[in-house]
XYZ file of C-alpha atoms in Angstrom:
777
model
C 17.002 18.827 -17.210
C 19.536 16.176 -18.748
C 17.974 14.577 -21.848
C 16.725 10.951 -21.136
C 16.350 10.891 -25.047
C 18.388 7.301 -25.446
C 20.323 7.588 -28.893
C 23.279 4.784 -28.200
C 22.760 2.483 -24.803
C 25.181 0.025 -26.023
C 27.400 2.942 -27.465
C 27.442 4.115 -23.198
C 28.183 0.757 -21.842
C 31.299 0.099 -24.425
C 32.628 3.856 -23.221
C 31.368 2.896 -19.579
C 32.729 -0.546 -19.672
C 36.838 0.766 -21.666
C 36.868 2.801 -18.538
C 36.991 0.691 -16.141
C 40.007 0.407 -13.975
C 41.942 -3.764 -14.555
C 39.863 -5.899 -12.769
C 42.176 -7.973 -9.789
C 43.084 -10.384 -11.571
C 43.266 -14.210 -9.956
C 47.010 -13.307 -9.322
C 46.375 -10.576 -7.935
C 43.602 -11.129 -6.126
C 44.554 -13.293 -2.220
C 43.870 -16.629 -1.758
C 41.087 -17.223 1.376
C 44.176 -18.788 3.322
C 45.933 -15.659 2.204
C 43.324 -13.023 3.665
C 43.881 -14.947 6.857
C 47.746 -14.614 6.933
C 47.402 -10.819 5.918
C 44.717 -10.206 8.816
C 46.791 -11.934 11.354
C 49.877 -10.209 10.428
C 47.939 -6.733 10.574
C 46.496 -7.882 13.978
C 50.229 -8.592 15.561
C 51.397 -5.076 14.317
C 48.331 -3.293 15.776
C 47.753 -1.351 18.769
C 43.942 -1.138 21.027
C 43.539 2.509 19.500
C 44.038 1.094 16.059
C 41.561 -1.804 16.817
C 38.720 -0.140 18.030
C 39.584 2.371 15.195
C 38.680 -0.135 12.810
C 35.177 -0.468 14.302
C 34.535 2.808 14.009
C 32.343 4.692 11.391
C 31.397 7.943 11.277
C 29.150 9.814 9.587
C 29.877 12.414 6.388
C 27.779 15.249 5.776
C 24.966 15.463 3.992
C 26.763 17.172 0.790
C 28.638 14.226 0.260
C 31.477 15.806 2.217
C 33.482 14.405 4.424
C 34.035 15.676 8.292
C 37.727 17.669 9.232
C 38.248 15.349 11.868
C 38.171 12.391 9.578
C 41.274 13.510 7.581
C 43.392 13.382 11.374
C 40.794 10.243 12.574
C 42.028 8.213 9.601
C 45.535 9.946 9.848
C 45.613 8.244 13.027
C 43.927 4.949 12.410
C 41.099 5.885 14.396
C 38.761 5.744 11.954
C 38.247 2.651 10.221
C 34.768 3.637 8.018
C 32.660 6.670 6.594
C 28.662 6.816 5.168
C 27.658 9.012 3.235
C 31.169 10.504 1.637
C 30.902 10.416 -2.043
C 32.733 11.413 -4.710
C 35.529 10.040 -6.093
C 37.498 13.166 -5.396
C 36.688 13.141 -1.674
C 37.497 9.925 -1.429
C 40.836 9.196 -2.804
C 41.493 12.227 -0.680
C 40.763 10.463 2.290
C 42.072 7.295 1.350
C 46.080 8.826 0.277
C 46.187 9.975 4.240
C 45.162 6.155 5.227
C 48.087 4.819 2.352
C 49.979 7.234 2.430
C 50.072 9.147 6.315
C 48.572 6.385 8.750
C 51.484 3.929 10.236
C 50.005 0.516 8.487
C 48.431 1.408 6.047
C 45.008 -0.258 5.942
C 42.639 1.902 3.555
C 39.169 3.541 4.405
C 35.753 2.083 3.574
C 33.372 4.402 2.029
C 29.564 3.508 2.439
C 26.006 4.952 1.099
C 22.816 3.885 1.575
C 22.718 2.751 -2.048
C 18.721 1.748 -2.099
C 17.205 1.923 -5.252
C 19.650 3.547 -7.651
C 22.742 5.826 -6.698
C 22.492 8.802 -9.731
C 20.017 7.114 -11.755
C 16.878 5.950 -9.129
C 14.775 3.145 -10.086
C 11.384 2.356 -8.510
C 11.908 1.960 -4.214
C 12.646 -1.800 -3.796
C 8.592 -2.557 -2.633
C 8.102 -1.344 -6.517
C 10.708 -3.486 -7.877
C 9.456 -6.367 -6.592
C 5.707 -5.490 -8.196
C 8.281 -7.015 -10.914
C 8.082 -10.417 -9.895
C 11.132 -10.354 -11.836
C 13.938 -10.890 -10.033
C 16.379 -10.423 -13.136
C 15.217 -7.060 -13.001
C 16.099 -6.575 -9.647
C 19.924 -7.769 -9.981
C 19.799 -5.595 -13.074
C 19.292 -2.563 -10.825
C 21.234 -3.287 -8.306
C 24.271 -4.045 -10.766
C 23.860 -0.958 -12.225
C 23.376 1.042 -9.049
C 26.855 -0.787 -8.096
C 28.741 0.847 -11.230
C 27.568 4.112 -10.262
C 28.273 4.205 -6.463
C 31.748 2.262 -7.192
C 32.586 4.883 -9.691
C 31.541 7.847 -7.228
C 33.972 6.070 -4.867
C 31.547 4.119 -2.939
C 32.464 0.618 -2.297
C 29.896 -0.806 0.202
C 26.544 0.144 0.633
C 23.449 -0.056 2.988
C 21.090 -2.351 1.035
C 19.036 -4.655 0.674
C 16.891 -4.112 3.244
C 15.181 -7.368 3.369
C 12.437 -6.866 5.973
C 9.064 -8.698 5.944
C 6.311 -5.944 6.569
C 3.230 -6.880 7.117
C 1.454 -3.509 8.353
C 0.901 -0.644 5.637
C 1.269 1.539 8.366
C 4.952 1.001 8.984
C 6.873 3.850 7.038
C 9.866 1.614 6.043
C 7.284 -1.194 3.987
C 8.646 0.813 0.789
C 12.291 -0.508 1.242
C 11.104 -4.481 1.572
C 9.708 -6.777 -1.175
C 6.553 -6.397 0.908
C 4.696 -9.596 2.936
C 5.726 -12.631 1.904
C 9.129 -14.407 2.891
C 9.611 -16.521 -0.501
C 9.281 -13.067 -2.942
C 11.586 -11.618 -0.506
C 14.110 -13.959 -0.526
C 13.916 -14.389 -4.394
C 14.554 -11.009 -4.437
C 16.944 -11.119 -1.806
C 19.175 -13.280 -3.592
C 18.615 -11.211 -6.587
C 19.544 -7.764 -4.727
C 22.667 -9.153 -3.252
C 24.077 -10.884 -6.370
C 24.059 -7.668 -8.789
C 25.665 -5.301 -5.648
C 28.534 -7.968 -5.599
C 28.735 -10.212 -8.639
C 30.330 -13.294 -8.460
C 33.393 -11.240 -7.259
C 32.967 -7.988 -5.441
C 36.621 -6.853 -5.807
C 35.597 -6.127 -9.028
C 36.081 -2.646 -9.959
C 31.310 -1.882 -10.480
C 30.838 -4.050 -7.600
C 29.787 -2.929 -4.100
C 29.894 -5.076 -1.584
C 26.131 -5.339 0.203
C 24.666 -5.071 3.439
C 21.480 -7.328 4.523
C 19.759 -5.278 6.700
C 17.888 -4.594 9.139
C 19.025 -7.766 11.350
C 16.081 -8.505 12.156
C 12.611 -8.663 12.852
C 12.533 -4.801 12.390
C 9.420 -4.296 10.160
C 7.053 -6.232 12.616
C 7.070 -3.102 14.800
C 3.862 -2.933 17.199
C 1.351 -0.924 15.531
C 3.444 0.193 12.618
C 5.181 2.195 14.185
C 9.239 2.888 13.824
C 11.763 1.763 15.959
C 9.207 0.623 17.891
C 9.033 -2.852 19.937
C 8.582 -5.841 18.606
C 7.246 -9.984 20.274
C 6.993 -12.517 17.992
C 7.420 -16.134 18.926
C 10.729 -17.560 17.315
C 8.635 -19.966 14.809
C 7.344 -16.669 13.233
C 10.813 -15.612 13.318
C 11.980 -18.950 11.313
C 9.346 -18.899 9.012
C 8.465 -15.566 8.314
C 11.090 -13.064 8.751
C 14.519 -14.853 8.872
C 14.414 -16.695 5.197
C 15.130 -13.575 2.672
C 18.239 -12.659 5.493
C 19.203 -16.712 5.052
C 18.981 -15.983 0.804
C 21.314 -12.855 1.709
C 24.021 -15.046 2.877
C 23.610 -18.302 0.778
C 23.873 -15.428 -1.593
C 27.283 -14.365 -0.360
C 26.379 -11.457 1.393
C 29.739 -8.829 3.215
C 27.654 -7.559 6.104
C 24.685 -7.118 7.628
C 23.165 -4.368 9.827
C 21.992 -4.791 13.774
C 18.513 -2.919 14.128
C 16.865 -0.433 16.038
C 13.858 -2.595 18.073
C 13.556 -4.687 20.464
C 13.201 -8.355 19.732
C 11.246 -9.952 22.912
C 13.058 -8.028 25.471
C 16.358 -8.048 23.813
C 17.405 -5.182 21.101
C 18.308 -6.254 18.249
C 21.556 -4.581 18.697
C 22.567 -6.164 21.254
C 21.029 -9.978 20.937
C 23.424 -12.604 20.851
C 20.464 -14.987 20.491
C 20.414 -13.649 16.455
C 23.665 -12.334 16.455
C 25.520 -14.970 17.310
C 23.367 -18.199 17.436
C 21.897 -17.831 14.452
C 23.829 -15.616 12.447
C 27.770 -16.827 12.950
C 26.553 -20.613 14.757
C 23.770 -21.815 12.476
C 24.417 -19.917 9.061
C 28.285 -19.078 9.226
C 28.684 -16.367 7.972
C 31.693 -14.710 8.260
C 31.245 -11.339 7.447
C 30.756 -8.376 9.914
C 27.639 -6.782 11.447
C 27.380 -3.166 11.663
C 25.247 -0.829 13.522
C 22.452 0.831 12.573
C 22.683 4.804 13.017
C 23.700 5.285 16.539
C 21.917 2.496 17.909
C 24.380 0.841 20.130
C 23.822 4.204 22.372
C 20.106 3.828 21.859
C 20.574 0.473 24.204
C 21.078 2.705 26.935
C 17.018 4.201 25.964
C 15.610 1.288 25.359
C 16.774 0.583 29.281
C 19.312 -2.453 28.426
C 22.418 -0.463 29.155
C 22.817 2.266 32.132
C 25.850 4.173 31.173
C 27.878 3.852 27.719
C 30.284 1.595 28.933
C 27.257 -1.240 29.195
C 26.085 -0.146 26.244
C 29.251 -0.772 24.448
C 29.708 -4.080 26.466
C 26.557 -5.519 25.060
C 26.414 -4.246 21.688
C 30.369 -5.913 21.255
C 30.133 -9.002 23.039
C 26.832 -9.498 21.359
C 27.878 -10.031 18.009
C 27.948 -6.251 16.713
C 31.461 -5.802 15.016
C 31.548 -1.982 13.797
C 30.153 0.948 15.806
C 27.977 3.712 13.994
C 28.099 6.899 14.924
C 28.652 7.153 18.532
C 32.106 6.260 19.374
C 31.254 4.305 22.660
C 33.641 1.573 21.585
C 36.779 3.724 20.849
C 35.733 5.682 23.968
C 35.310 3.160 26.994
C 36.992 0.157 24.909
C 40.158 -0.403 27.004
C 38.407 0.468 30.292
C 36.320 -2.397 29.185
C 38.838 -4.898 28.811
C 41.277 -3.780 32.112
C 37.839 -4.518 34.037
C 37.339 -7.727 31.798
C 33.935 -6.741 30.616
C 35.030 -6.980 27.232
C 37.945 -9.893 26.097
C 40.545 -9.450 23.851
C 39.671 -12.496 21.925
C 36.191 -10.459 20.994
C 38.100 -7.263 20.085
C 40.278 -8.915 17.625
C 37.808 -11.237 16.262
C 35.217 -7.884 15.015
C 38.827 -6.342 13.680
C 39.497 -9.718 11.526
C 35.605 -9.849 10.235
C 36.182 -5.991 8.884
C 39.381 -6.488 7.776
C 38.446 -9.612 5.725
C 35.645 -7.729 4.063
C 38.228 -4.936 3.072
C 40.735 -7.620 1.362
C 37.822 -9.231 -0.136
C 36.782 -6.036 -1.844
C 39.918 -5.272 -2.855
C 41.254 -2.449 -1.375
C 44.669 -3.565 -0.786
C 45.080 -3.483 -4.356
C 42.640 -1.072 -6.084
C 42.183 2.013 -3.556
C 41.083 4.658 -5.164
C 38.558 5.557 -7.619
C 39.141 7.901 -11.144
C 36.967 10.803 -11.821
C 37.245 10.012 -15.562
C 35.074 6.835 -15.033
C 32.709 8.520 -12.373
C 31.918 11.125 -14.879
C 30.606 8.499 -17.473
C 28.910 6.488 -15.060
C 26.481 8.728 -14.228
C 23.616 8.622 -15.754
C 24.842 6.544 -18.626
C 22.297 6.285 -21.006
C 22.373 2.619 -21.013
C 21.308 3.208 -16.950
C 18.472 5.469 -17.826
C 16.797 2.850 -20.483
C 17.131 0.248 -18.015
C 16.150 2.724 -15.069
C 13.139 3.203 -17.638
C 12.198 -0.437 -18.629
C 12.398 -2.176 -14.768
C 9.802 0.686 -13.983
C 7.343 0.072 -16.397
C 7.758 -3.764 -15.519
C 7.005 -2.727 -11.782
C 3.772 -1.568 -12.360
C 0.461 -2.486 -11.588
C -2.820 -2.254 -13.171
C -5.137 -2.795 -10.376
C -8.650 -1.661 -12.481
C -9.545 -0.929 -16.300
C -13.677 -0.394 -17.113
C -14.795 -0.554 -20.669
C -11.069 -0.790 -21.346
C -10.013 2.894 -21.097
C -5.924 2.260 -21.095
C -4.061 2.322 -23.172
C -4.802 5.077 -24.430
C -4.839 6.343 -27.723
C -1.226 8.561 -28.595
C -3.657 10.948 -31.230
C -5.936 12.375 -28.769
C -7.611 15.596 -29.473
C -6.980 16.890 -25.771
C -5.571 15.141 -22.871
C -5.751 16.534 -19.589
C -3.339 15.818 -16.796
C -4.578 16.319 -13.346
C -3.159 16.678 -10.074
C -0.612 17.423 -6.894
C 1.964 15.422 -8.593
C 1.189 15.586 -11.716
C 4.347 17.403 -12.604
C 6.227 16.868 -9.915
C 10.059 15.560 -10.091
C 10.260 14.823 -6.332
C 7.970 12.401 -5.382
C 9.042 9.769 -8.059
C 12.304 9.429 -6.414
C 10.603 8.456 -3.203
C 12.449 7.697 -0.096
C 16.523 6.662 0.234
C 17.068 8.813 -3.076
C 21.211 8.311 -2.988
C 22.450 10.971 -5.409
C 19.403 11.417 -7.129
C 18.210 14.499 -8.404
C 14.982 16.395 -9.270
C 16.323 17.917 -12.152
C 16.784 14.710 -13.990
C 13.375 12.932 -13.361
C 11.118 12.564 -15.757
C 7.576 14.352 -14.536
C 4.426 12.453 -15.732
C 3.367 15.531 -17.540
C 6.835 15.556 -19.338
C 6.352 11.913 -20.574
C 2.947 12.626 -21.498
C 3.993 15.693 -23.765
C 7.142 13.254 -24.882
C 4.646 10.523 -26.039
C 1.651 11.763 -27.795
C 1.339 13.649 -31.100
C 2.413 16.960 -31.736
C -0.907 17.917 -32.421
C -2.753 16.591 -29.002
C -3.074 19.441 -27.098
C -2.584 18.584 -23.604
C -4.184 20.782 -20.234
C -2.489 20.767 -16.805
C -3.414 22.131 -13.460
C -2.760 20.544 -10.188
C -6.377 21.201 -8.513
C -5.118 20.395 -4.989
C -1.880 21.189 -3.402
C -0.104 19.025 -1.090
C 2.799 19.282 2.045
C 5.200 16.970 3.098
C 2.762 15.063 5.731
C -0.530 15.705 3.247
C -1.159 19.186 4.146
C -3.203 20.902 0.896
C -4.181 24.198 -0.394
C -6.327 24.865 -2.793
C -6.131 27.851 -5.320
C -8.698 29.810 -8.463
C -6.636 29.751 -11.519
C -7.011 28.393 -14.713
C -5.254 25.610 -16.491
C -2.400 25.707 -18.035
C -2.229 24.567 -21.172
C 0.877 23.040 -22.453
C 2.666 21.889 -25.705
C 4.524 18.945 -25.897
C 6.067 20.449 -29.080
C 8.317 22.136 -26.915
C 6.325 25.782 -26.969
C 5.952 27.740 -23.822
C 3.292 27.358 -21.331
C 0.172 29.431 -20.491
C 0.834 31.997 -17.946
C -2.480 32.021 -15.463
C -4.580 34.929 -15.156
C -4.032 35.488 -11.243
C -2.070 36.626 -8.743
C 0.580 33.826 -7.421
C -1.092 32.021 -4.743
C 1.001 30.093 -1.989
C 0.435 26.977 -0.415
C -0.472 25.875 2.999
C 3.623 25.075 3.035
C 4.202 27.957 1.284
C 5.056 26.814 -2.018
C 3.785 28.841 -5.447
C 0.482 26.546 -6.570
C -0.967 28.770 -9.483
C -4.030 26.265 -10.331
C -7.356 25.415 -8.934
C -9.258 22.215 -7.941
C -12.321 24.115 -10.596
C -9.122 24.895 -12.867
C -8.487 20.877 -12.261
C -12.362 20.205 -13.472
C -12.722 22.778 -16.009
C -9.684 20.820 -18.045
C -11.333 17.256 -17.425
C -14.478 18.284 -18.850
C -12.662 19.476 -21.952
C -10.418 16.760 -22.416
C -11.140 13.936 -24.364
C -9.419 12.134 -21.089
C -7.860 12.886 -17.801
C -4.982 11.156 -16.354
C -5.365 12.243 -12.279
C -1.482 11.976 -10.405
C -2.658 11.553 -6.876
C -0.902 9.457 -3.472
C 2.413 10.746 -1.181
C 4.314 12.951 -1.085
C 7.976 11.207 -0.681
C 8.397 12.265 2.686
C 5.285 10.927 3.546
C 6.490 7.152 3.092
C 9.806 5.538 4.275
C 11.705 5.937 7.472
C 10.138 7.936 10.549
C 6.707 7.615 7.911
C 4.462 5.793 9.678
C 0.579 6.606 9.462
C -2.318 6.077 11.162
C -4.480 6.565 8.313
C -3.800 4.684 4.659
C -6.177 6.820 2.821
C -5.690 9.546 0.191
C -4.369 13.127 1.289
C -5.799 15.841 1.851
C -8.434 16.572 -0.402
C -7.671 14.642 -3.200
C -10.353 12.158 -3.057
C -12.403 15.193 -3.948
C -10.821 16.458 -6.594
C -11.228 12.340 -8.279
C -14.720 12.507 -6.943
C -15.455 15.697 -8.489
C -13.401 14.647 -11.956
C -15.421 11.587 -12.038
C -18.692 13.481 -12.085
C -18.137 14.909 -15.363
C -18.990 11.600 -17.110
C -15.830 12.495 -19.014
C -13.471 9.177 -18.984
C -10.384 9.046 -16.901
C -7.694 6.971 -15.139
C -5.701 7.190 -11.999
C -1.864 7.012 -11.407
C -0.912 6.113 -7.733
C 2.310 7.517 -6.666
C 3.327 6.027 -3.239
C 5.201 4.015 -1.076
C 2.575 2.042 0.503
C -0.617 0.333 0.279
C -3.321 2.496 0.535
C -7.116 2.662 1.287
C -8.588 3.329 -2.330
C -11.966 2.344 -1.862
C -14.526 4.429 -3.611
C -11.418 4.040 -6.216
C -12.188 0.368 -6.327
C -15.723 0.561 -6.791
C -15.856 3.897 -8.886
C -13.108 5.046 -10.667
C -13.057 3.588 -14.696
C -8.767 2.859 -14.297
C -6.183 2.622 -11.962
C -2.576 2.419 -12.352
C -0.170 1.134 -9.334
C 3.121 3.177 -10.626
C 4.743 3.278 -6.701
C 7.726 5.880 -6.468
C 9.280 4.861 -10.122
C 12.501 7.210 -10.551
C 14.432 9.029 -12.195
C 12.417 7.706 -15.588
C 9.210 7.585 -14.350
C 7.519 9.907 -16.631
C 8.121 7.774 -19.522
C 8.145 4.323 -17.715
C 4.878 5.890 -16.722
C 3.489 7.133 -20.601
C 4.635 3.714 -21.658
C 2.217 1.626 -19.700
C -0.588 4.213 -20.384
C -0.485 4.564 -23.449
C -0.099 0.645 -24.719
C 3.909 0.404 -25.820
C 4.095 -1.625 -22.637
C 1.531 -3.841 -21.566
C 1.740 -3.714 -18.012
C 2.561 -6.929 -16.020
C 3.669 -6.313 -12.024
C 1.438 -8.302 -9.281
C 1.172 -6.429 -5.560
C 3.972 -7.777 -3.481
C 1.550 -6.697 -0.573
C -2.007 -6.720 0.909
C -4.206 -3.879 0.041
C -6.690 -3.423 2.811
C -10.158 -1.829 2.751
C -9.174 -0.142 5.736
C -6.536 0.565 8.427
C -8.088 -1.557 10.869
C -7.705 -4.071 8.998
C -3.711 -4.280 9.467
C -1.460 -6.013 9.744
C -3.130 -7.079 7.012
C -1.652 -10.421 4.515
C -2.402 -13.629 2.757
C -0.611 -15.894 4.386
C -2.533 -15.754 7.345
C -3.383 -18.675 9.450
C -7.143 -20.210 9.981
C -8.575 -20.211 13.018
C -10.873 -22.155 15.249
C -13.510 -20.457 13.469
C -13.066 -18.934 9.842
C -14.669 -16.145 8.883
C -18.250 -17.114 7.317
C -21.869 -15.793 6.710
C -22.274 -17.208 11.525
C -21.872 -13.881 13.681
C -19.278 -16.406 15.405
C -16.713 -16.318 13.380
C -13.470 -14.149 13.012
C -14.271 -11.070 11.197
C -15.623 -7.517 11.040
C -18.801 -6.009 11.557
C -18.267 -3.038 9.860
C -16.386 -4.317 6.331
C -15.442 -7.869 4.593
C -12.825 -9.433 6.104
C -10.997 -9.582 2.765
C -8.574 -7.490 1.680
C -9.393 -4.750 -1.184
C -7.061 -6.008 -3.493
C -4.764 -8.875 -2.342
C -1.050 -9.528 -3.018
C -0.347 -11.229 -5.918
C -2.776 -9.365 -8.012
C -2.981 -7.452 -11.112
C -4.251 -7.166 -14.419
C -3.181 -7.179 -17.522
C -4.343 -5.532 -21.677
C -4.679 -9.199 -22.553
C -6.675 -12.115 -20.826
C -4.754 -15.056 -19.357
C -6.477 -18.552 -19.072
C -4.353 -21.232 -16.950
C -5.641 -25.266 -17.569
C -4.462 -28.706 -16.747
C -3.063 -28.630 -13.814
C -0.872 -31.824 -13.280
C 1.473 -33.376 -10.432
C 3.874 -35.731 -11.042
C 3.001 -37.909 -8.498
C 0.267 -38.666 -6.475
C 2.404 -38.771 -3.054
C 5.953 -38.320 -2.273
C 8.084 -39.056 0.950
C 9.250 -36.399 2.996
C 12.934 -36.022 1.670
C 11.380 -36.746 -2.482
C 10.599 -33.932 -4.832
C 7.912 -33.932 -7.881
C 6.456 -31.614 -10.207
C 3.832 -29.509 -10.938
C 2.888 -27.844 -14.149
C -0.094 -25.689 -15.612
C -0.425 -24.155 -19.183
C -0.846 -20.826 -20.084
C -2.709 -19.192 -23.153
C -2.876 -15.235 -23.616
C -6.626 -15.249 -25.134
C -6.988 -11.851 -25.617
C -5.344 -9.561 -28.553
C -2.438 -8.231 -27.222
C 1.209 -9.452 -26.394
C 0.922 -9.735 -22.361
C 3.381 -10.895 -18.720
C 1.247 -13.543 -16.578
C 2.508 -14.365 -13.195
C 1.910 -17.953 -12.993
C 2.148 -18.383 -8.550
C 2.449 -21.414 -6.705
C 0.907 -21.365 -3.324
C 0.876 -24.891 -1.207
C -1.404 -26.019 1.897
C -0.084 -28.294 4.454
C -3.569 -28.758 5.414
C -3.018 -30.906 9.164
C 0.414 -30.957 10.798
C 1.868 -30.686 14.409
C 1.661 -26.953 14.286
C -0.727 -25.012 12.664
C -0.046 -23.713 8.862
C -1.131 -20.786 6.872
C -3.999 -21.170 4.722
C -1.260 -20.503 1.624
C 2.350 -20.143 0.849
C 3.748 -18.949 -2.105
C 6.192 -21.160 -3.366
C 7.193 -20.612 -6.290
C 5.783 -18.131 -9.054
C 7.163 -17.633 -13.395
C 6.315 -13.896 -15.068
C 6.167 -15.446 -18.531
C 5.493 -13.415 -21.813
C 2.935 -15.130 -24.405
C 1.546 -13.631 -27.602
C -1.820 -13.641 -28.403
C -2.799 -17.275 -28.935
C 0.353 -18.469 -27.579
C 0.041 -21.490 -24.968
C 2.826 -22.651 -23.209
C 3.438 -25.103 -20.005
C 4.826 -23.963 -16.712
C 6.924 -26.447 -14.458
C 7.516 -25.828 -10.727
C 9.479 -27.798 -8.204
C 7.938 -28.964 -4.410
C 10.429 -30.315 -2.220
C 11.384 -30.449 1.524
C 12.131 -26.820 1.415
C 8.984 -25.793 0.328
C 6.657 -28.003 2.653
C 8.438 -28.157 5.623
C 8.337 -26.330 8.177
C 10.020 -25.239 12.182
C 7.549 -27.954 14.858
C 7.572 -27.561 18.131
C 11.011 -27.813 19.147
C 12.250 -25.625 16.113
C 13.574 -28.614 13.818
C 13.174 -27.804 10.226
C 10.647 -31.015 9.257
C 8.481 -32.593 6.393
C 5.214 -33.998 7.632
C 3.429 -37.185 6.376
C -0.036 -35.472 5.385
C -2.456 -34.075 2.508
C -1.358 -31.520 0.753
C -3.174 -28.621 -1.468
C -1.386 -27.261 -4.012
C -3.246 -24.210 -5.894
C -1.942 -21.923 -9.236
C -3.410 -19.226 -10.117
C -2.661 -15.448 -11.060
C -2.732 -13.861 -7.350
C -3.130 -15.467 -3.794
C -7.292 -15.750 -4.371
C -8.758 -18.743 -5.976
C -6.658 -20.554 -8.819
C -6.548 -24.456 -10.196
C -6.250 -26.830 -6.870
C -4.658 -30.371 -6.556
C -3.370 -32.436 -3.713
C -0.915 -35.243 -3.137
C 0.176 -36.973 -0.161
C 3.713 -36.961 1.794
C 3.745 -40.621 2.827
C 6.340 -42.059 5.578
C 9.229 -43.539 4.114
């Protein structure tokens, strides 16, 4: 395993920056008018086949190699972009063919799913959103951009900005959760991180807002399923993060897999052209998702390959990923006047515009020395550790079980994820590697004193889908001073999926009995979240709950460490376990970051970006719901369930700290404002505990009576604040038309006169309240 000791992150930054190629200067960089002139000059020279070649993206192999045909296609001008091809040696080889052997010398564009890191892996996006820290999200995206650009990849298929209200959907892991305001803040931050102020710079990449649009509203949380939502919900819930990405300058969009109100999103002119290009004036290009043009036939929108190509291209999908219908059927469709030359030219124009803005014509090649210096740079590892720790959410901490004492006599580290260095990487792991990842056990060993004994046992083993094994073997005593493990006195047993698991349920319980405190690492495998990973149960898979209950029965102190990519139904834990830390999938530095929080070197300050339900039967569950005509009460005929409370297990915005905070003295700058005016809302925050810590102050608004019914609360501002013990600070927010308006019945964005309630608190439940009026002009 590569050492994670960060002896000189600043020196590493200096060395890396010194290896960057000279940036494209203002004199070298084409002015906007020159970009358009260059585009038109190329278009005049291009054959139809070369134009269609620019609209084609093909995939490389999983290991980063290109396919043999890529050389010939690029040489002939018939391939404009690839995905998954990475590593400077490979990208440079193809780029030299494009620039030295093709007729028009148009550079290729290399893309990859750099979702939460390239080689240095950061927390999964849902986890990172738990930091409620856009600066952290921007920083991680910037580092991911530097590593991927150094490896020849100048285009990332990120950020994913889908709003997700249903925890059954596996891809909830890839976004910022359920709220459009938080999602918009994170979308802007991630686009800024990937692209910077100018993505032609050598350590930046062009970003891609995906999946356009409403992919996260899949019925029943089943991936790729149909979505059917009103235009009002589309505009108020699902579009805002994409608009924020456009406002931040995102260069590309990706159309989605889903059917939206009867029209698949990869052939939907309303979203692709009317909104994106017409209303928002987006001038970048749209790439289809993987074979989503081909899948128009499965949807039943197209009966033939040619019809699928016509529908997608005419709707506004500029580049076709993997399937080859544009290239194969474009000439015939043009001849039959089913697509126009203008449509083809405009798609090519958009793609060339991004290539020119990227500086690919001036700086087409990567540098292998810079690539080696960038990957797993010590400064990058330090940032991954810090951001991971900021992303963790303390769900429970009775009797101050946490933070732990570094000088404890015996600590047991138990569970299927205790020494797992794969799960912390989560899904879409870029070029992240398990051998570089710090497991929880390794992080604990590095944190405690040399005199501390550490006992480790899995207790149960999980397969990719949650299948469990249970084995008879004693716990393994490990040395945190670099000594050898004590081998178990048993024959190796095989789990349900064929992996070795030489420890047991009973051994784990015995270790807990012997230890002063036990850490139980449970959750989901990496394969259980992400694309094509929907679940009908949100319970802990397999026998993990039984393991926790058995350790609980010993009466010894313990803390549960969750590793997962979605909200889980953990009712028993919430009611009985003394401490619960949500760590999500925390990335390359997971073990160190978790240990930093468990032992108090970092005071947890994260908040949930998504609601935790009590049962899967509540899904979809989200805080910003409507009131209904019969809000839930103790009366029978109200909107609730017979068998569980209507409330969530843990609400949106919730998270504890090792210290305590108090909000007081809520003030509004005016009792009333006009619809086009602004006002300030301020509150005093005090750290009343004995430790320095972070609190996220959250501002919610409710429009009490409107021509269209409004949610019971809507997040409209937040700030993460660090305070020393006894310190006070006044936090101020601004409310204006952007925060108070909504789409009326004619889909006009308006601010209506009436009463508004402001809530300021530490979650979406409770808090201080005040009212004000919006009055007629």
